Amino acid sequence: MRAYGDESGHLRGLLNGDCEVYVVGIVAGTQLDCFRCPKATVRRVTNIPEAKWNDLTDVQKRRLFECFASTDGLQFGYAVFTKEQLHTLQNYHLLYQNVSFPPAWDLALTGYAYGEILFDMGLVDHYHRPVFTFDRISSRPQCEAVRTHIHQFVPTLRVQFNGSRQVHGIQAADCLAGAVAEDQKHGTDWLDYLSDHTVIETYATALVQLENDLVNV
């Protein structure tokens, strides 16, 4: 089993109004299945080197989700965060002060969100140790910080990070996260292509964990 993760939006952008929603998305299955749909989506599109949701036309988006829906064994998980959710946290004002625990609060919440989704998807096998790869962020120490916080939820999982150009599964996660964000902001229905039993939505425990961090600063 392999799983791949990516984000849509920016957590800090929620606080300053530059971003309406922040979404963490994960696609899980065999490596071949996770790679297949993004590769097929851009195979005949010469000006798009990789499947990134915001670069796709509506027709390409539809074909991608039809591919997701027709691929047996794929699992999807996501978490959606808004400014209003962050404002429900005790001591949320510390977020505006860029508090670190360490690490910075946005890296912590990203790791918690990935970890909660992976746990709820059942990727906690102590013997076969599934592999999770998320999209590389700006620096290695930041990636390592996200990985550390993922392990608070799924300590036995092998966690890696890489670029989306190199790993097509990350492109699948990018498109899932982008589709969820689009559904949230514009009322589209991309997730309706997927069977309910293949999709997990979760976020509450990640927020509770962040709140505990804020209380204990």
One Martini backbone bead per residue (centre of mass of N, CA, C, O) as a GRO file, in nm:
protein
  217
    1MET     BB    1   0.096   0.036   0.022
    2ARG     BB    2   0.012   0.368  -0.085
    3ALA     BB    3   0.069   0.723  -0.009
    4TYR     BB    4  -0.053   1.060  -0.091
    5GLY     BB    5   0.034   1.418  -0.045
    6ASP     BB    6  -0.153   1.735  -0.036
    7GLU     BB    7  -0.219   2.085  -0.099
    8SER     BB    8  -0.466   2.358  -0.052
    9GLY     BB    9  -0.332   2.630   0.020
   10HIS     BB   10  -0.300   2.846   0.325
   11LEU     BB   11  -0.293   2.889   0.655
   12ARG     BB   12  -0.203   3.187   0.676
   13GLY     BB   13  -0.423   3.287   0.472
   14LEU     BB   14  -0.665   3.263   0.662
   15LEU     BB   15  -0.590   3.502   0.857
   16ASN     BB   16  -0.551   3.736   0.610
   17GLY     BB   17  -0.762   3.654   0.359
   18ASP     BB   18  -0.613   3.492   0.107
   19CYS     BB   19  -0.786   3.237   0.219
   20GLU     BB   20  -1.064   3.026   0.248
   21VAL     BB   21  -0.916   2.740   0.218
   22TYR     BB   22  -0.775   2.440   0.368
   23VAL     BB   23  -0.628   2.147   0.209
   24VAL     BB   24  -0.596   1.800   0.278
   25GLY     BB   25  -0.467   1.534   0.066
   26ILE     BB   26  -0.536   1.173   0.007
   27VAL     BB   27  -0.390   0.899  -0.178
   28ALA     BB   28  -0.469   0.542  -0.195
   29GLY     BB   29  -0.264   0.255  -0.298
   30THR     BB   30  -0.125   0.156  -0.545
   31GLN     BB   31   0.116   0.284  -0.731
   32LEU     BB   32  -0.020   0.247  -1.006
   33ASP     BB   33  -0.299   0.372  -0.933
   34CYS     BB   34  -0.190   0.655  -0.837
   35PHE     BB   35  -0.049   0.720  -1.124
   36ARG     BB   36  -0.253   0.681  -1.363
   37CYS     BB   37  -0.440   0.939  -1.379
   38PRO     BB   38  -0.235   1.171  -1.412
   39LYS     BB   39  -0.094   1.055  -1.662
   40ALA     BB   40  -0.350   1.039  -1.847
   41THR     BB   41  -0.434   1.344  -1.838
   42VAL     BB   42  -0.132   1.452  -1.974
   43ARG     BB   43  -0.034   1.284  -2.220
   44ARG     BB   44  -0.187   1.490  -2.456
   45VAL     BB   45  -0.052   1.749  -2.305
   46THR     BB   46   0.202   1.960  -2.392
   47ASN     BB   47   0.158   2.219  -2.170
   48ILE     BB   48   0.149   1.979  -1.936
   49PRO     BB   49   0.372   1.821  -1.718
   50GLU     BB   50   0.142   1.815  -1.490
   51ALA     BB   51  -0.102   1.732  -1.247
   52LYS     BB   52  -0.269   2.033  -1.186
   53TRP     BB   53  -0.561   2.154  -1.103
   54ASN     BB   54  -0.528   2.467  -1.198
   55ASP     BB   55  -0.435   2.360  -1.506
   56LEU     BB   56  -0.708   2.242  -1.565
   57THR     BB   57  -0.966   2.154  -1.728
   58ASP     BB   58  -1.282   2.046  -1.703
   59VAL     BB   59  -1.237   1.797  -1.878
   60GLN     BB   60  -0.983   1.693  -1.729
   61LYS     BB   61  -1.115   1.670  -1.452
   62ARG     BB   62  -1.330   1.468  -1.529
   63ARG     BB   63  -1.138   1.243  -1.626
   64LEU     BB   64  -0.993   1.206  -1.362
   65PHE     BB   65  -1.250   1.125  -1.190
   66GLU     BB   66  -1.326   0.886  -1.364
   67CYS     BB   67  -1.068   0.735  -1.301
   68PHE     BB   68  -1.093   0.717  -1.000
   69ALA     BB   69  -1.377   0.567  -1.003
   70SER     BB   70  -1.254   0.313  -1.190
   71THR     BB   71  -1.043   0.253  -0.953
   72ASP     BB   72  -0.973  -0.003  -0.784
   73GLY     BB   73  -0.859   0.067  -0.440
   74LEU     BB   74  -0.905   0.351  -0.398
   75GLN     BB   75  -0.826   0.612  -0.162
   76PHE     BB   76  -0.981   0.890   0.024
   77GLY     BB   77  -0.854   1.194   0.191
   78TYR     BB   78  -0.969   1.474   0.405
   79ALA     BB   79  -0.908   1.825   0.503
   80VAL     BB   80  -1.082   2.112   0.638
   81PHE     BB   81  -0.994   2.464   0.667
   82THR     BB   82  -1.077   2.756   0.862
   83LYS     BB   83  -1.091   3.048   1.022
   84GLU     BB   84  -1.325   2.971   1.211
   85GLN     BB   85  -1.189   2.722   1.331
   86LEU     BB   86  -0.941   2.863   1.453
   87HIS     BB   87  -1.125   3.059   1.638
   88THR     BB   88  -1.215   2.815   1.840
   89LEU     BB   89  -0.952   2.823   1.974
   90GLN     BB   90  -0.763   2.817   2.227
   91ASN     BB   91  -0.545   3.074   2.186
   92TYR     BB   92  -0.558   3.181   1.880
   93HIS     BB   93  -0.387   3.447   1.897
   94LEU     BB   94  -0.107   3.298   1.864
   95LEU     BB   95  -0.114   3.267   1.555
   96TYR     BB   96  -0.049   3.577   1.501
   97GLN     BB   97   0.248   3.524   1.651
   98ASN     BB   98   0.394   3.275   1.537
   99VAL     BB   99   0.396   3.021   1.691
  100SER     BB  100   0.613   2.793   1.859
  101PHE     BB  101   0.681   2.456   1.996
  102PRO     BB  102   0.797   2.308   1.802
  103PRO     BB  103   0.691   2.429   1.535
  104ALA     BB  104   0.520   2.586   1.344
  105TRP     BB  105   0.179   2.572   1.343
  106ASP     BB  106   0.135   2.494   1.040
  107LEU     BB  107   0.312   2.240   1.043
  108ALA     BB  108   0.164   2.093   1.264
  109LEU     BB  109  -0.122   2.079   1.132
  110THR     BB  110  -0.036   1.931   0.880
  111GLY     BB  111   0.066   1.677   1.024
  112TYR     BB  112  -0.195   1.610   1.175
  113ALA     BB  113  -0.375   1.579   0.927
  114TYR     BB  114  -0.230   1.354   0.793
  115GLY     BB  115  -0.238   1.159   1.037
  116GLU     BB  116  -0.546   1.137   1.071
  117ILE     BB  117  -0.611   1.028   0.794
  118LEU     BB  118  -0.428   0.777   0.800
  119PHE     BB  119  -0.561   0.650   1.044
  120ASP     BB  120  -0.858   0.640   0.924
  121MET     BB  121  -0.748   0.457   0.676
  122GLY     BB  122  -0.554   0.227   0.819
  123LEU     BB  123  -0.228   0.317   0.820
  124VAL     BB  124  -0.108   0.087   1.081
  125ASP     BB  125   0.094  -0.125   0.994
  126HIS     BB  126   0.339  -0.308   1.176
  127TYR     BB  127   0.457  -0.500   0.934
  128HIS     BB  128   0.440  -0.346   0.638
  129ARG     BB  129   0.469  -0.050   0.628
  130PRO     BB  130   0.354   0.188   0.490
  131VAL     BB  131   0.377   0.448   0.240
  132PHE     BB  132   0.435   0.803   0.277
  133THR     BB  133   0.399   1.083   0.039
  134PHE     BB  134   0.487   1.421   0.038
  135ASP     BB  135   0.500   1.737  -0.047
  136ARG     BB  136   0.739   1.943  -0.085
  137ILE     BB  137   0.872   2.196   0.086
  138SER     BB  138   1.094   2.454   0.117
  139SER     BB  139   1.234   2.271   0.348
  140ARG     BB  140   1.371   2.018   0.517
  141PRO     BB  141   1.299   2.098   0.812
  142GLN     BB  142   0.995   2.126   0.749
  143CYS     BB  143   0.948   1.836   0.658
  144GLU     BB  144   1.043   1.707   0.924
  145ALA     BB  145   0.825   1.838   1.099
  146VAL     BB  146   0.583   1.707   0.965
  147ARG     BB  147   0.671   1.416   1.012
  148THR     BB  148   0.670   1.422   1.321
  149HIS     BB  149   0.353   1.483   1.337
  150ILE     BB  150   0.255   1.233   1.196
  151HIS     BB  151   0.381   1.027   1.411
  152GLN     BB  152   0.166   1.088   1.637
  153PHE     BB  153  -0.048   0.898   1.475
  154VAL     BB  154   0.178   0.716   1.284
  155PRO     BB  155   0.460   0.572   1.398
  156THR     BB  156   0.500   0.320   1.172
  157LEU     BB  157   0.518   0.499   0.939
  158ARG     BB  158   0.644   0.563   0.628
  159VAL     BB  159   0.800   0.883   0.571
  160GLN     BB  160   0.794   1.100   0.288
  161PHE     BB  161   0.956   1.331   0.050
  162ASN     BB  162   0.859   1.513  -0.255
  163GLY     BB  163   0.814   1.581  -0.582
  164SER     BB  164   0.564   1.599  -0.823
  165ARG     BB  165   0.736   1.539  -1.076
  166GLN     BB  166   0.844   1.254  -0.955
  167VAL     BB  167   0.540   1.206  -0.822
  168HIS     BB  168   0.229   1.112  -0.925
  169GLY     BB  169   0.075   1.076  -0.655
  170ILE     BB  170   0.087   1.376  -0.575
  171GLN     BB  171  -0.094   1.469  -0.807
  172ALA     BB  172  -0.346   1.328  -0.706
  173ALA     BB  173  -0.359   1.489  -0.437
  174ASP     BB  174  -0.376   1.769  -0.562
  175CYS     BB  175  -0.650   1.716  -0.706
  176LEU     BB  176  -0.814   1.652  -0.461
  177ALA     BB  177  -0.767   1.914  -0.301
  178GLY     BB  178  -0.864   2.105  -0.527
  179ALA     BB  179  -1.153   1.991  -0.548
  180VAL     BB  180  -1.242   2.045  -0.260
  181ALA     BB  181  -1.195   2.350  -0.270
  182GLU     BB  182  -1.392   2.404  -0.503
  183ASP     BB  183  -1.643   2.296  -0.365
  184GLN     BB  184  -1.632   2.497  -0.125
  185LYS     BB  185  -1.623   2.776  -0.299
  186HIS     BB  186  -1.830   2.688  -0.573
  187GLY     BB  187  -2.025   2.425  -0.565
  188THR     BB  188  -1.916   2.184  -0.665
  189ASP     BB  189  -1.906   1.802  -0.766
  190TRP     BB  190  -1.648   1.609  -0.767
  191LEU     BB  191  -1.705   1.398  -0.529
  192ASP     BB  192  -1.954   1.256  -0.672
  193TYR     BB  193  -1.776   1.046  -0.834
  194LEU     BB  194  -1.742   0.916  -0.559
  195SER     BB  195  -1.754   0.680  -0.337
  196ASP     BB  196  -1.824   0.694  -0.009
  197HIS     BB  197  -1.642   0.436   0.081
  198THR     BB  198  -1.363   0.596  -0.037
  199VAL     BB  199  -1.425   0.840   0.169
  200ILE     BB  200  -1.250   1.068   0.393
  201GLU     BB  201  -1.348   1.288   0.661
  202THR     BB  202  -1.114   1.493   0.855
  203TYR     BB  203  -1.008   1.721   1.165
  204ALA     BB  204  -1.059   1.738   1.479
  205THR     BB  205  -0.797   1.618   1.609
  206ALA     BB  206  -0.598   1.822   1.494
  207LEU     BB  207  -0.722   2.064   1.643
  208VAL     BB  208  -0.686   1.957   1.929
  209GLN     BB  209  -0.379   1.935   1.916
  210LEU     BB  210  -0.330   2.235   1.865
  211GLU     BB  211  -0.469   2.338   2.119
  212ASN     BB  212  -0.277   2.201   2.317
  213ASP     BB  213  -0.032   2.361   2.226
  214LEU     BB  214  -0.142   2.644   2.295
  215VAL     BB  215  -0.189   2.593   2.602
  216ASN     BB  216   0.139   2.494   2.639
  217VAL     BB  217   0.322   2.754   2.572
   0.00000   0.00000   0.00000
